[in-house]
Coordinates of C-alpha atoms and ligand atoms in Angstrom, one line a residue:
M1 CA 34.5 -23.2 -15.1
L2 CA 33.3 -22.4 -10.9
G3 CA 34.3 -19.5 -8.8
L4 CA 36.8 -19.9 -6.6
M5 CA 35.2 -18.4 -3.6
Q6 CA 34.1 -20.5 -0.2
D7 CA 31.5 -22.4 0.1
W8 CA 29.9 -20.5 3.0
P9 CA 26.4 -22.1 3.6
L10 CA 23.3 -19.5 4.4
L11 CA 22.5 -21.1 7.6
I12 CA 20.3 -19.4 10.1
H13 CA 22.5 -19.9 13.3
K14 CA 24.8 -17.4 11.2
I15 CA 22.8 -14.6 11.9
I16 CA 22.7 -14.9 15.6
D17 CA 26.3 -15.6 16.0
H18 CA 26.7 -12.4 13.6
A19 CA 24.1 -10.5 16.0
A20 CA 26.2 -11.7 19.1
R21 CA 29.4 -10.8 17.9
Q22 CA 28.7 -7.5 16.6
H23 CA 25.9 -6.3 18.4
G24 CA 26.0 -8.5 21.6
A25 CA 24.8 -5.5 24.0
R26 CA 22.0 -4.4 21.9
K27 CA 18.7 -5.4 23.4
V28 CA 15.9 -7.6 23.0
V29 CA 12.9 -5.9 24.7
S30 CA 9.8 -7.8 25.5
R31 CA 6.6 -7.5 27.3
S32 CA 6.7 -10.4 29.0
V33 CA 3.3 -13.1 29.2
E34 CA 3.9 -13.2 32.9
G35 CA 3.6 -9.4 33.0
P36 CA 7.0 -7.3 33.5
M37 CA 9.0 -6.0 30.8
H38 CA 12.3 -7.9 30.3
E39 CA 15.5 -7.1 28.6
I40 CA 18.3 -9.4 27.1
G41 CA 21.2 -8.8 24.7
Y42 CA 21.8 -10.7 21.6
A43 CA 24.8 -12.2 22.9
D44 CA 22.7 -13.7 25.9
V45 CA 20.1 -14.9 23.3
R46 CA 22.6 -16.5 21.3
R47 CA 23.8 -18.4 24.5
R48 CA 20.2 -19.5 25.7
A49 CA 19.6 -20.8 22.2
L50 CA 22.6 -22.8 22.4
R51 CA 21.6 -24.1 25.2
L52 CA 18.1 -25.2 24.2
A53 CA 19.6 -26.7 21.3
R54 CA 21.7 -28.8 23.4
R55 CA 18.8 -29.5 25.4
L56 CA 16.9 -30.7 22.4
D57 CA 19.4 -33.0 21.1
A58 CA 20.1 -34.4 24.5
D59 CA 16.0 -35.2 24.3
G60 CA 16.8 -37.1 20.7
I61 CA 15.5 -34.2 18.6
R62 CA 17.0 -34.7 15.2
L63 CA 17.8 -33.3 11.9
G64 CA 14.4 -32.8 10.1
D65 CA 12.4 -33.1 13.4
R66 CA 9.4 -30.7 14.1
V67 CA 9.4 -28.5 17.3
A68 CA 5.9 -26.5 17.4
T69 CA 5.6 -23.2 19.0
L70 CA 2.3 -21.7 20.3
A71 CA 3.4 -18.2 21.6
W72 CA 3.4 -14.6 21.3
N73 CA 6.3 -12.3 20.0
T74 CA 9.1 -12.6 23.0
W75 CA 12.4 -13.0 23.7
R76 CA 11.9 -16.7 24.4
H77 CA 10.0 -17.4 21.3
L78 CA 12.8 -15.6 19.3
E79 CA 15.7 -17.8 21.2
A80 CA 13.4 -20.7 20.3
W81 CA 13.5 -20.5 16.7
Y82 CA 17.4 -20.0 16.4
G83 CA 17.8 -22.7 19.0
I84 CA 15.9 -25.1 17.0
T85 CA 17.2 -24.5 13.6
G86 CA 20.6 -24.5 14.9
I87 CA 20.6 -28.3 15.1
G88 CA 18.6 -28.7 11.8
A89 CA 15.1 -29.2 13.4
I90 CA 12.2 -27.4 12.1
Y91 CA 10.4 -24.2 14.2
H92 CA 6.3 -24.9 13.4
T93 CA 4.7 -22.0 14.3
V94 CA 1.2 -22.5 15.2
N95 CA -1.2 -19.6 14.8
P96 CA -3.7 -19.9 18.3
R97 CA -5.9 -18.0 16.3
L98 CA -6.9 -20.7 14.3
F99 CA -10.0 -23.3 14.7
E100 CA -9.2 -25.6 17.5
D101 CA -10.0 -28.5 14.8
Q102 CA -7.5 -27.1 12.2
I103 CA -4.7 -26.6 15.0
V104 CA -5.1 -30.4 15.9
Y105 CA -5.0 -31.2 12.2
I106 CA -1.7 -29.2 11.6
M107 CA -0.1 -30.6 14.2
N108 CA -0.9 -34.1 13.6
H109 CA 0.0 -33.5 10.1
A110 CA 3.5 -32.1 11.1
E111 CA 4.0 -34.7 13.5
D112 CA 5.5 -32.2 16.0
R113 CA 7.2 -34.3 18.8
I114 CA 7.6 -30.9 21.2
L115 CA 4.9 -28.4 21.7
L116 CA 6.6 -24.9 23.1
L117 CA 4.1 -22.8 24.5
D118 CA 3.0 -19.5 26.7
L119 CA 1.2 -19.5 29.7
T120 CA -1.7 -18.0 28.1
F121 CA -2.3 -21.4 25.5
V122 CA -1.8 -23.9 28.5
P123 CA -5.7 -24.1 28.8
L124 CA -6.3 -24.6 25.0
A125 CA -3.1 -27.1 24.9
E126 CA -5.1 -28.9 28.2
K127 CA -7.9 -29.4 26.1
L128 CA -6.2 -30.6 22.7
A129 CA -3.7 -32.5 24.2
P130 CA -5.7 -36.2 24.2
R131 CA -6.1 -35.6 20.4
L132 CA -2.4 -34.3 19.4
T133 CA -1.0 -38.0 18.9
T134 CA 2.8 -37.0 18.2
V135 CA 3.4 -34.6 20.8
E136 CA 5.7 -36.3 23.5
R137 CA 6.5 -33.2 25.8
Y138 CA 5.2 -29.7 26.5
V139 CA 7.7 -27.0 27.3
I140 CA 5.8 -24.4 29.0
L141 CA 8.0 -20.7 27.9
T142 CA 8.0 -19.6 32.0
D143 CA 10.0 -20.1 34.8
A144 CA 9.4 -22.3 37.9
A145 CA 8.0 -19.5 40.0
H146 CA 5.4 -19.2 37.3
M147 CA 4.6 -22.5 36.5
P148 CA 1.1 -23.9 36.5
K149 CA -0.5 -26.9 37.8
T150 CA -0.9 -28.9 34.8
S151 CA -2.2 -32.2 32.8
L152 CA 0.3 -31.8 30.1
K153 CA 2.5 -34.6 29.2
N154 CA 5.9 -34.3 30.7
A155 CA 5.4 -30.6 31.1
V156 CA 8.6 -28.5 32.2
A157 CA 8.8 -24.7 32.8
Y158 CA 11.4 -23.6 29.7
E159 CA 13.9 -22.2 32.3
D160 CA 14.4 -25.6 34.0
Y161 CA 14.5 -27.0 30.9
I162 CA 17.2 -25.1 29.2
G163 CA 18.9 -24.7 32.6
E164 CA 19.6 -28.4 32.4
A165 CA 21.7 -27.8 29.6
D166 CA 25.0 -25.6 29.2
E167 CA 25.7 -23.6 26.1
D168 CA 29.3 -25.4 25.4
F169 CA 27.7 -26.8 22.2
A170 CA 28.5 -26.0 18.6
W171 CA 25.6 -25.3 16.1
R172 CA 25.2 -28.5 13.7
E173 CA 26.2 -28.0 10.2
F174 CA 23.9 -29.2 7.1
D175 CA 23.1 -28.2 3.6
E176 CA 21.7 -24.6 3.7
R177 CA 18.8 -26.4 1.7
T178 CA 18.0 -28.0 4.9
A179 CA 14.0 -27.2 6.1
A180 CA 14.1 -24.4 8.7
G181 CA 10.6 -23.7 9.6
L182 CA 6.9 -24.7 9.0
C183 CA 3.7 -22.3 8.8
Y184 CA 0.6 -23.5 7.4
T185 CA -2.0 -20.9 5.2
S186 CA -5.0 -20.4 6.8
G187 CA -6.9 -22.0 3.7
T188 CA -10.5 -20.5 3.6
T189 CA -11.1 -23.6 1.9
G190 CA -9.9 -27.3 2.8
H191 CA -7.5 -28.1 5.0
P192 CA -4.7 -25.8 5.4
K193 CA -1.7 -26.3 3.6
G194 CA 2.4 -26.6 5.2
V195 CA 4.9 -23.9 3.6
L196 CA 8.4 -25.1 4.5
Y197 CA 11.5 -22.8 4.7
S198 CA 14.6 -23.5 4.4
H199 CA 17.6 -22.0 5.9
R200 CA 18.8 -20.9 2.3
S201 CA 15.4 -19.0 1.8
N202 CA 14.8 -17.3 5.4
V203 CA 18.6 -16.1 4.9
L204 CA 18.2 -15.0 1.4
H205 CA 15.1 -13.3 2.2
A206 CA 16.1 -11.5 5.4
L207 CA 18.7 -10.2 3.1
A208 CA 16.7 -9.1 0.7
M209 CA 14.3 -7.2 3.0
L210 CA 17.6 -5.2 4.5
P211 CA 17.9 -2.5 2.3
L212 CA 15.8 0.5 2.4
E213 CA 14.5 -0.3 -0.7
A214 CA 12.7 -3.0 1.1
I215 CA 12.1 -2.6 4.8
G216 CA 15.5 -1.1 5.9
L217 CA 17.1 -1.5 9.1
A218 CA 20.0 -0.3 10.6
S219 CA 21.7 -1.0 14.1
S220 CA 20.5 2.6 15.4
D221 CA 16.9 1.3 14.7
R222 CA 14.2 0.2 17.3
V223 CA 11.8 -2.2 15.8
L224 CA 8.7 -3.2 17.0
P225 CA 7.7 -6.4 15.3
I226 CA 3.7 -6.2 16.3
V227 CA 2.8 -9.1 13.2
P228 CA 3.5 -12.2 15.0
L229 CA 6.1 -14.6 14.7
F230 CA 3.4 -17.4 13.7
H231 CA 1.8 -15.0 10.9
A232 CA 4.2 -16.1 8.2
N233 CA 7.7 -15.4 9.7
S234 CA 6.8 -12.2 11.3
W235 CA 7.4 -10.8 7.7
S236 CA 11.3 -11.6 7.8
L237 CA 12.0 -9.3 11.3
A238 CA 13.0 -12.3 13.5
F239 CA 16.1 -12.9 11.0
A240 CA 16.4 -9.1 9.4
A241 CA 16.7 -7.2 12.7
P242 CA 19.3 -9.7 14.2
M243 CA 21.2 -9.2 11.2
A244 CA 20.9 -5.6 11.1
G245 CA 22.0 -5.3 15.0
A246 CA 18.7 -3.5 15.3
T247 CA 17.2 -3.5 19.0
M248 CA 14.0 -5.5 18.9
I249 CA 10.8 -4.5 21.2
M250 CA 8.7 -7.6 21.2
P251 CA 5.3 -6.9 22.2
G252 CA 3.8 -9.9 23.6
A253 CA 0.3 -10.8 24.0
R254 CA -1.4 -7.2 24.3
L255 CA -1.8 -5.7 20.6
D256 CA -4.5 -3.1 21.5
G257 CA -4.3 0.7 20.8
A258 CA -3.1 1.7 24.4
S259 CA -0.8 -1.0 24.8
V260 CA 0.7 -0.7 21.5
H261 CA 1.1 3.0 21.8
E262 CA 2.9 2.6 25.5
L263 CA 5.6 0.3 23.8
L264 CA 6.0 2.5 21.3
E265 CA 7.0 5.6 23.1
T266 CA 8.4 4.3 26.2
N267 CA 11.0 2.3 23.7
A268 CA 11.5 4.9 21.3
V269 CA 10.1 2.7 18.6
T270 CA 11.4 3.9 15.0
V271 CA 9.9 1.3 12.5
S272 CA 7.2 -0.8 13.2
A273 CA 5.0 -3.6 11.1
A274 CA 1.5 -5.0 11.4
V275 CA -1.8 -5.7 9.6
P276 CA -4.5 -2.7 8.8
T277 CA -6.6 -3.9 12.0
V278 CA -3.8 -3.5 14.6
W279 CA -3.4 0.2 13.1
L280 CA -6.9 0.7 13.4
G281 CA -6.7 0.1 17.2
L282 CA -3.9 2.6 17.6
L283 CA -5.3 5.5 15.5
A284 CA -8.3 5.2 17.5
Y285 CA -6.9 5.2 20.6
M286 CA -4.7 8.1 19.5
E287 CA -7.7 10.2 18.2
Q288 CA -9.9 9.5 21.5
T289 CA -7.2 10.7 24.0
G290 CA -5.3 13.1 21.8
K291 CA -1.8 11.6 22.2
R292 CA 0.9 11.7 19.7
L293 CA 4.3 9.8 18.3
T294 CA 7.1 10.9 19.0
T295 CA 10.0 8.5 17.7
L296 CA 8.6 6.7 15.3
K297 CA 9.5 6.8 11.8
R298 CA 8.0 4.2 9.4
V299 CA 5.2 1.7 9.9
Y300 CA 4.7 -1.3 7.2
I301 CA 1.2 -2.3 6.4
G302 CA 0.4 -5.6 5.0
G303 CA -1.3 -8.5 5.2
S304 CA -4.6 -6.6 3.8
A305 CA -5.1 -3.3 1.8
C306 CA -4.0 -0.4 3.5
P307 CA -7.0 2.1 3.1
R308 CA -5.9 5.5 2.6
A309 CA -7.5 7.1 5.4
M310 CA -4.9 5.2 7.4
T311 CA -1.9 6.3 5.2
E312 CA -3.0 10.0 5.3
A313 CA -3.9 9.7 9.0
F314 CA -0.6 8.4 9.9
E315 CA 1.3 10.8 7.5
K316 CA -0.4 14.1 7.4
K317 CA -2.0 13.8 11.3
Y318 CA 1.2 12.1 13.1
G319 CA 4.1 12.5 10.8
V320 CA 5.2 8.8 10.1
T321 CA 5.6 7.5 6.9
V322 CA 3.7 4.5 5.7
V323 CA 5.0 1.9 3.5
H324 CA 2.3 -0.5 2.1
A325 CA 3.7 -4.1 1.5
W326 CA 2.2 -7.2 0.1
G327 CA 3.1 -10.6 0.3
M328 CA 2.1 -14.2 1.6
T329 CA 3.0 -16.9 3.7
E330 CA 4.4 -19.0 0.6
M331 CA 6.4 -15.8 -0.2
S332 CA 8.4 -15.9 3.1
P333 CA 6.4 -13.7 3.3
I334 CA 7.0 -10.1 1.6
G335 CA 6.7 -9.7 -2.3
S336 CA 6.4 -6.4 -2.6
V337 CA 6.9 -2.9 -1.4
C338 CA 5.7 0.5 -1.9
H339 CA 8.5 3.0 -1.5
V340 CA 8.6 6.1 -3.7
K341 CA 11.2 5.9 -6.8
P342 CA 13.4 9.0 -7.4
E343 CA 11.4 9.4 -11.1
L344 CA 8.5 9.5 -9.2
G345 CA 9.6 11.9 -6.0
H346 CA 7.7 14.9 -8.0
L347 CA 4.5 13.7 -7.3
R348 CA 2.3 15.5 -4.3
D349 CA -1.0 15.2 -2.4
D350 CA -3.6 13.1 -4.3
A351 CA -1.3 11.6 -6.9
L352 CA 1.4 10.6 -4.3
Y353 CA -1.2 9.0 -2.0
D354 CA -2.6 7.3 -5.1
L355 CA 0.8 5.7 -5.6
K356 CA 1.0 4.6 -2.1
M357 CA -2.1 2.7 -2.0
K358 CA -0.8 0.5 -4.5
Q359 CA 1.1 -2.5 -3.0
G360 CA 4.8 -1.5 -4.7
Y361 CA 7.2 -3.2 -6.5
A362 CA 9.2 -6.2 -6.2
P363 CA 12.7 -6.0 -3.9
F364 CA 15.3 -8.2 -5.6
T365 CA 15.0 -11.9 -5.6
I366 CA 11.4 -11.6 -6.3
E367 CA 10.0 -11.5 -10.0
M368 CA 6.3 -11.2 -10.9
K369 CA 3.9 -11.1 -14.0
I370 CA 0.2 -11.2 -14.3
T371 CA -1.6 -13.5 -17.0
D372 CA -5.1 -14.0 -18.1
D373 CA -6.7 -17.6 -17.1
S374 CA -4.7 -19.5 -20.0
G375 CA -1.3 -18.2 -18.5
R376 CA -0.7 -15.9 -21.3
A377 CA 1.0 -12.9 -20.2
L378 CA -0.5 -9.5 -20.2
P379 CA 0.3 -6.4 -20.5
E380 CA 1.6 -4.0 -17.5
D381 CA 0.0 -0.6 -18.1
G382 CA -1.5 -0.4 -14.7
K383 CA -4.9 -0.9 -16.1
T384 CA -4.9 -4.4 -17.3
F385 CA -5.9 -6.9 -14.6
G386 CA -5.0 -10.5 -14.3
R387 CA -3.8 -13.5 -12.0
L388 CA -0.7 -12.4 -10.2
K389 CA 2.2 -15.0 -10.2
V390 CA 5.5 -14.9 -8.5
R391 CA 8.8 -16.6 -8.5
G392 CA 12.3 -16.3 -6.6
P393 CA 14.2 -18.1 -3.9
A394 CA 12.3 -17.5 -1.3
V395 CA 9.2 -18.6 -3.0
S396 CA 7.3 -22.3 -2.3
S397 CA 8.0 -24.7 -4.8
G398 CA 5.4 -27.0 -3.6
Y399 CA 3.8 -27.4 0.0
F400 CA 4.7 -29.9 3.0
R401 CA 4.0 -33.7 2.1
G402 CA 3.0 -32.7 -1.4
E403 CA -0.5 -31.4 -0.7
G404 CA -2.0 -29.5 -3.6
G405 CA 0.4 -31.6 -6.0
N406 CA 2.4 -29.1 -8.7
I407 CA 2.0 -25.3 -7.9
L408 CA 4.1 -24.2 -10.5
D409 CA 3.6 -23.2 -14.1
G410 CA 6.2 -24.0 -16.9
E411 CA 8.3 -21.2 -16.1
G412 CA 8.5 -21.8 -12.6
Y413 CA 5.6 -19.3 -11.7
F414 CA 3.2 -20.0 -8.5
D415 CA -0.2 -18.5 -9.1
T416 CA -0.9 -16.1 -5.6
G417 CA -4.3 -16.6 -6.2
D418 CA -4.6 -12.5 -6.3
V419 CA -5.8 -10.5 -9.4
A420 CA -3.5 -7.3 -9.7
T421 CA -2.1 -4.7 -12.1
I422 CA 1.4 -3.8 -12.7
D423 CA 2.4 -0.3 -14.1
P424 CA 4.9 0.7 -16.8
D425 CA 7.1 2.0 -13.8
G426 CA 6.7 -1.8 -12.1
Y427 CA 4.2 -1.1 -9.2
M428 CA 1.8 -3.8 -8.6
Q429 CA -1.7 -3.0 -7.4
I430 CA -3.8 -5.6 -6.1
T431 CA -7.3 -5.6 -7.5
D432 CA -8.8 -8.2 -5.1
R433 CA -8.2 -12.0 -4.2
A434 CA -9.7 -13.9 -7.2
K435 CA -12.2 -15.1 -5.2
D436 CA -13.4 -12.2 -3.5
V437 CA -13.7 -10.1 -6.9
I438 CA -17.3 -9.0 -7.7
K439 CA -18.6 -10.3 -11.1
S440 CA -21.1 -8.0 -12.3
G441 CA -22.5 -8.3 -15.8
G442 CA -19.3 -9.9 -17.1
E443 CA -17.1 -7.1 -15.8
W444 CA -15.1 -7.0 -12.5
I445 CA -15.5 -4.9 -9.5
S446 CA -12.6 -5.1 -6.8
S447 CA -14.1 -5.4 -3.5
I448 CA -11.0 -3.8 -1.8
D449 CA -11.3 -0.6 -3.6
L450 CA -14.8 -0.1 -2.4
E451 CA -13.7 -1.0 1.2
N452 CA -10.7 1.7 1.2
L453 CA -13.2 4.3 0.1
A454 CA -15.8 3.3 2.6
V455 CA -13.2 3.6 5.5
G456 CA -13.2 7.1 4.3
H457 CA -16.1 8.4 5.6
P458 CA -15.8 9.8 8.7
D459 CA -18.5 7.6 10.9
V460 CA -17.1 4.4 9.2
A461 CA -14.7 2.4 11.7
E462 CA -14.4 -0.7 9.5
A463 CA -16.0 -1.9 5.8
A464 CA -16.4 -4.8 4.0
V465 CA -17.9 -5.6 0.2
I466 CA -19.1 -8.9 -0.8
G467 CA -21.3 -9.7 -4.1
V468 CA -24.9 -10.9 -3.5
R469 CA -26.8 -12.6 -6.3
H470 CA -28.5 -10.6 -8.7
P471 CA -31.2 -11.6 -11.3
K472 CA -29.8 -9.2 -14.1
W473 CA -26.4 -8.4 -13.4
D474 CA -25.2 -12.2 -11.8
E475 CA -23.5 -10.4 -8.5
R476 CA -23.8 -6.8 -7.4
P477 CA -21.7 -5.2 -4.1
L478 CA -23.0 -5.1 -0.9
L479 CA -21.4 -2.8 1.9
V480 CA -21.0 -4.2 5.3
V481 CA -20.2 -1.4 7.8
V482 CA -19.3 -1.3 11.2
A483 CA -19.7 2.4 12.7
K484 CA -17.7 4.3 14.9
P485 CA -18.3 4.2 18.5
G486 CA -21.0 6.8 19.3
A487 CA -21.4 7.7 15.5
N488 CA -24.6 6.7 13.8
P489 CA -24.1 7.0 10.1
T490 CA -27.1 6.4 7.5
R491 CA -27.1 4.4 4.2
E492 CA -27.6 7.7 2.2
S493 CA -24.6 9.6 3.9
I494 CA -22.1 6.7 2.8
L495 CA -23.4 6.2 -0.6
A496 CA -23.5 10.2 -1.0
Y497 CA -19.8 10.1 0.2
M498 CA -18.7 7.8 -2.4
E499 CA -20.6 8.6 -5.5
G500 CA -18.7 10.7 -7.9
R501 CA -15.3 9.1 -6.3
I502 CA -15.7 5.8 -8.2
A503 CA -17.5 4.8 -11.5
K504 CA -21.3 4.8 -11.2
W505 CA -21.8 1.0 -12.0
W506 CA -19.3 0.2 -9.0
M507 CA -21.4 1.9 -6.2
P508 CA -22.9 -0.8 -3.8
D509 CA -26.6 -1.5 -4.5
D510 CA -26.9 -1.6 -0.7
V511 CA -25.5 -0.8 2.7
V512 CA -26.1 -2.8 5.8
F513 CA -25.0 -2.0 9.5
V514 CA -23.2 -4.7 11.5
P515 CA -21.9 -4.6 15.1
E516 CA -18.4 -6.5 13.8
I517 CA -17.0 -7.7 10.8
P518 CA -15.4 -11.5 11.5
H519 CA -11.7 -11.9 10.9
T520 CA -9.3 -14.7 10.0
A521 CA -6.6 -16.0 11.9
T522 CA -4.2 -13.7 10.3
G523 CA -6.4 -10.4 10.6
K524 CA -8.2 -10.6 7.6
I525 CA -11.9 -9.9 6.6
Q526 CA -13.4 -13.2 6.6
K527 CA -15.4 -13.0 3.3
T528 CA -16.4 -16.5 3.6
E529 CA -18.6 -16.1 6.5
L530 CA -19.8 -12.8 5.3
R531 CA -20.9 -14.4 2.4
K532 CA -22.8 -17.1 4.1
T533 CA -24.7 -14.6 6.4
F534 CA -25.6 -12.4 3.5
E535 CA -26.3 -15.7 1.0
A536 CA -30.3 -15.0 1.3
Y537 CA -29.7 -11.4 1.1
R538 CA -32.0 -9.4 -1.5
L539 CA -31.2 -6.6 -2.7
P540 CA -33.5 -3.5 -3.3
T541 CA -32.2 -3.5 -6.9
A542 CA -33.2 -7.3 -7.5
Ligands
ADP601 P1 -3.6 -16.7 4.8 O1 -3.0 -17.6 5.3 O2 -4.6 -15.8 5.7 O3 -3.5 -16.5 3.1 P2 -1.3 -14.7 4.3 O4 -0.7 -13.8 4.9 O5 -0.2 -15.8 3.5 O6 -2.1 -15.5 5.2 O7 -2.3 -13.9 2.9 C1 -1.9 -13.5 2.0 C2 -2.8 -12.9 1.4 O8 -3.1 -11.8 2.1 C3 -2.6 -12.2 0.0 O9 -2.4 -13.3 -1.3 C4 -3.3 -11.5 -0.4 O10 -4.4 -11.8 -0.9 C5 -3.3 -10.5 1.0 N1 -2.6 -9.6 0.8 C6 -1.7 -9.2 1.6 N2 -0.9 -8.0 1.7 C7 -1.8 -7.4 1.0 C8 -2.1 -6.1 0.8 N3 -1.1 -4.8 1.2 N4 -3.0 -5.4 0.4 C9 -4.2 -6.3 -0.4 N5 -4.2 -7.8 -0.1 C10 -3.1 -8.3 0.6

């Protein structure tokens, strides 16, 4: 027997309808790409999204067509997502930090018909345009006054483009499983693969993020999503914040420590989210200038492991709670969040920070397990590590156009490519990415643990650990270090700092200093590059 409740499809435009009706005056504040700050209420965001929807519809953009965006976090990018999805078209977020060949590949693979782009990216688009075979028109996210001279095909200023349509338009209705967004994973090997979100998965994921047990947002919150819209749905904030009626502060193009600090303070931000490298910049800026944080309550840190020194600096020095989170593009993207469960509320000092180093437990809608290589489930004792697998209504079931074939096991779980432990309280901790773990004499060493420890040294700004070939042990860890400006740490002082804090056989065999560590398009340490650089490196122990 079926229940007798209404069939109310979970469509993305219902979020902006709700925000406009219940929180219409609440603002989206942006640092515009043109420079000045800009404010708009949710009711106007909806009106402008409707105008874009109408204009796209008039231009022949239909259900399932891809409209690409190459843009920073601003109100225009946000409203564009709602406008595009409101007619059943698909936003395809292009990460500008990808290599040029990768951008060309994914845009042709996606068959994007229109590209909406920020002024910043006009030179890049002009360079790539001859190779973008499906783009019919370039819409530049600015007004007529700032419109540059450009060779881009059918180029038009966004404000003129939507200015030709009015908002007297109704969202289209369609199945909630209709595709809504497309985001390619950066793909350290092979071509990037397309993750295709649906209206249903995005709405369910945002609902799952609303409780305090996940991200937790209220209409009184002022949220700064530093994580870009092009990085895995801005961790759902583009949907969850309007759903909650929270004020959004959009940072535009400037993500350095000084700019982030200014935004946090002048906009009384209460909640923010970003990858560790961004927070590293903010913490360094505050250390140099002695500036404080007066309104920020919580920061969400994920995308790479959050070092202990970072958590302790935020909590002990600046009074800001750190919530470690883990996820991936294929998971919409949040898969675990590290809040302290009441039964662990007694933890203090080191024991508390040990817990906070974990990536956390799964919010509702995520199920996880760890298995060995043959797929057998492993014990959740907090010590045994295995391949981390996940399932849920906002986890990928396959990649766009079937790339990569079947990606689920017999029970419908997706292999994350991460190696992890799960403890009896349900907390998951990432040991490493399967391909980054260091295999020494048949045992595994976690590169993440060593990196987290090394950045606790007062003179170390950033650290990366890779496995280097060793005649006896197969691989041994090499620690690559970037020193803090003005500091001159030695190999010996760093090793002495690590000694006794980890098992003896985990100790790096050598330390090298570099001016800079390479990062991927999503802010992760690019281990493949580092491994290439140190391919022929001879360890003193070899
Ligand atoms: P990419 O396209 O670069 O893979 P994703 O954001 O999808 O971008 O990357 C997901 C991966 O990032 C995860 O599989 C995991 O290895 C890593 N990751 C994300 N969050 C964390 C975290 N808190 N700690 C450790 N690793 C993390």
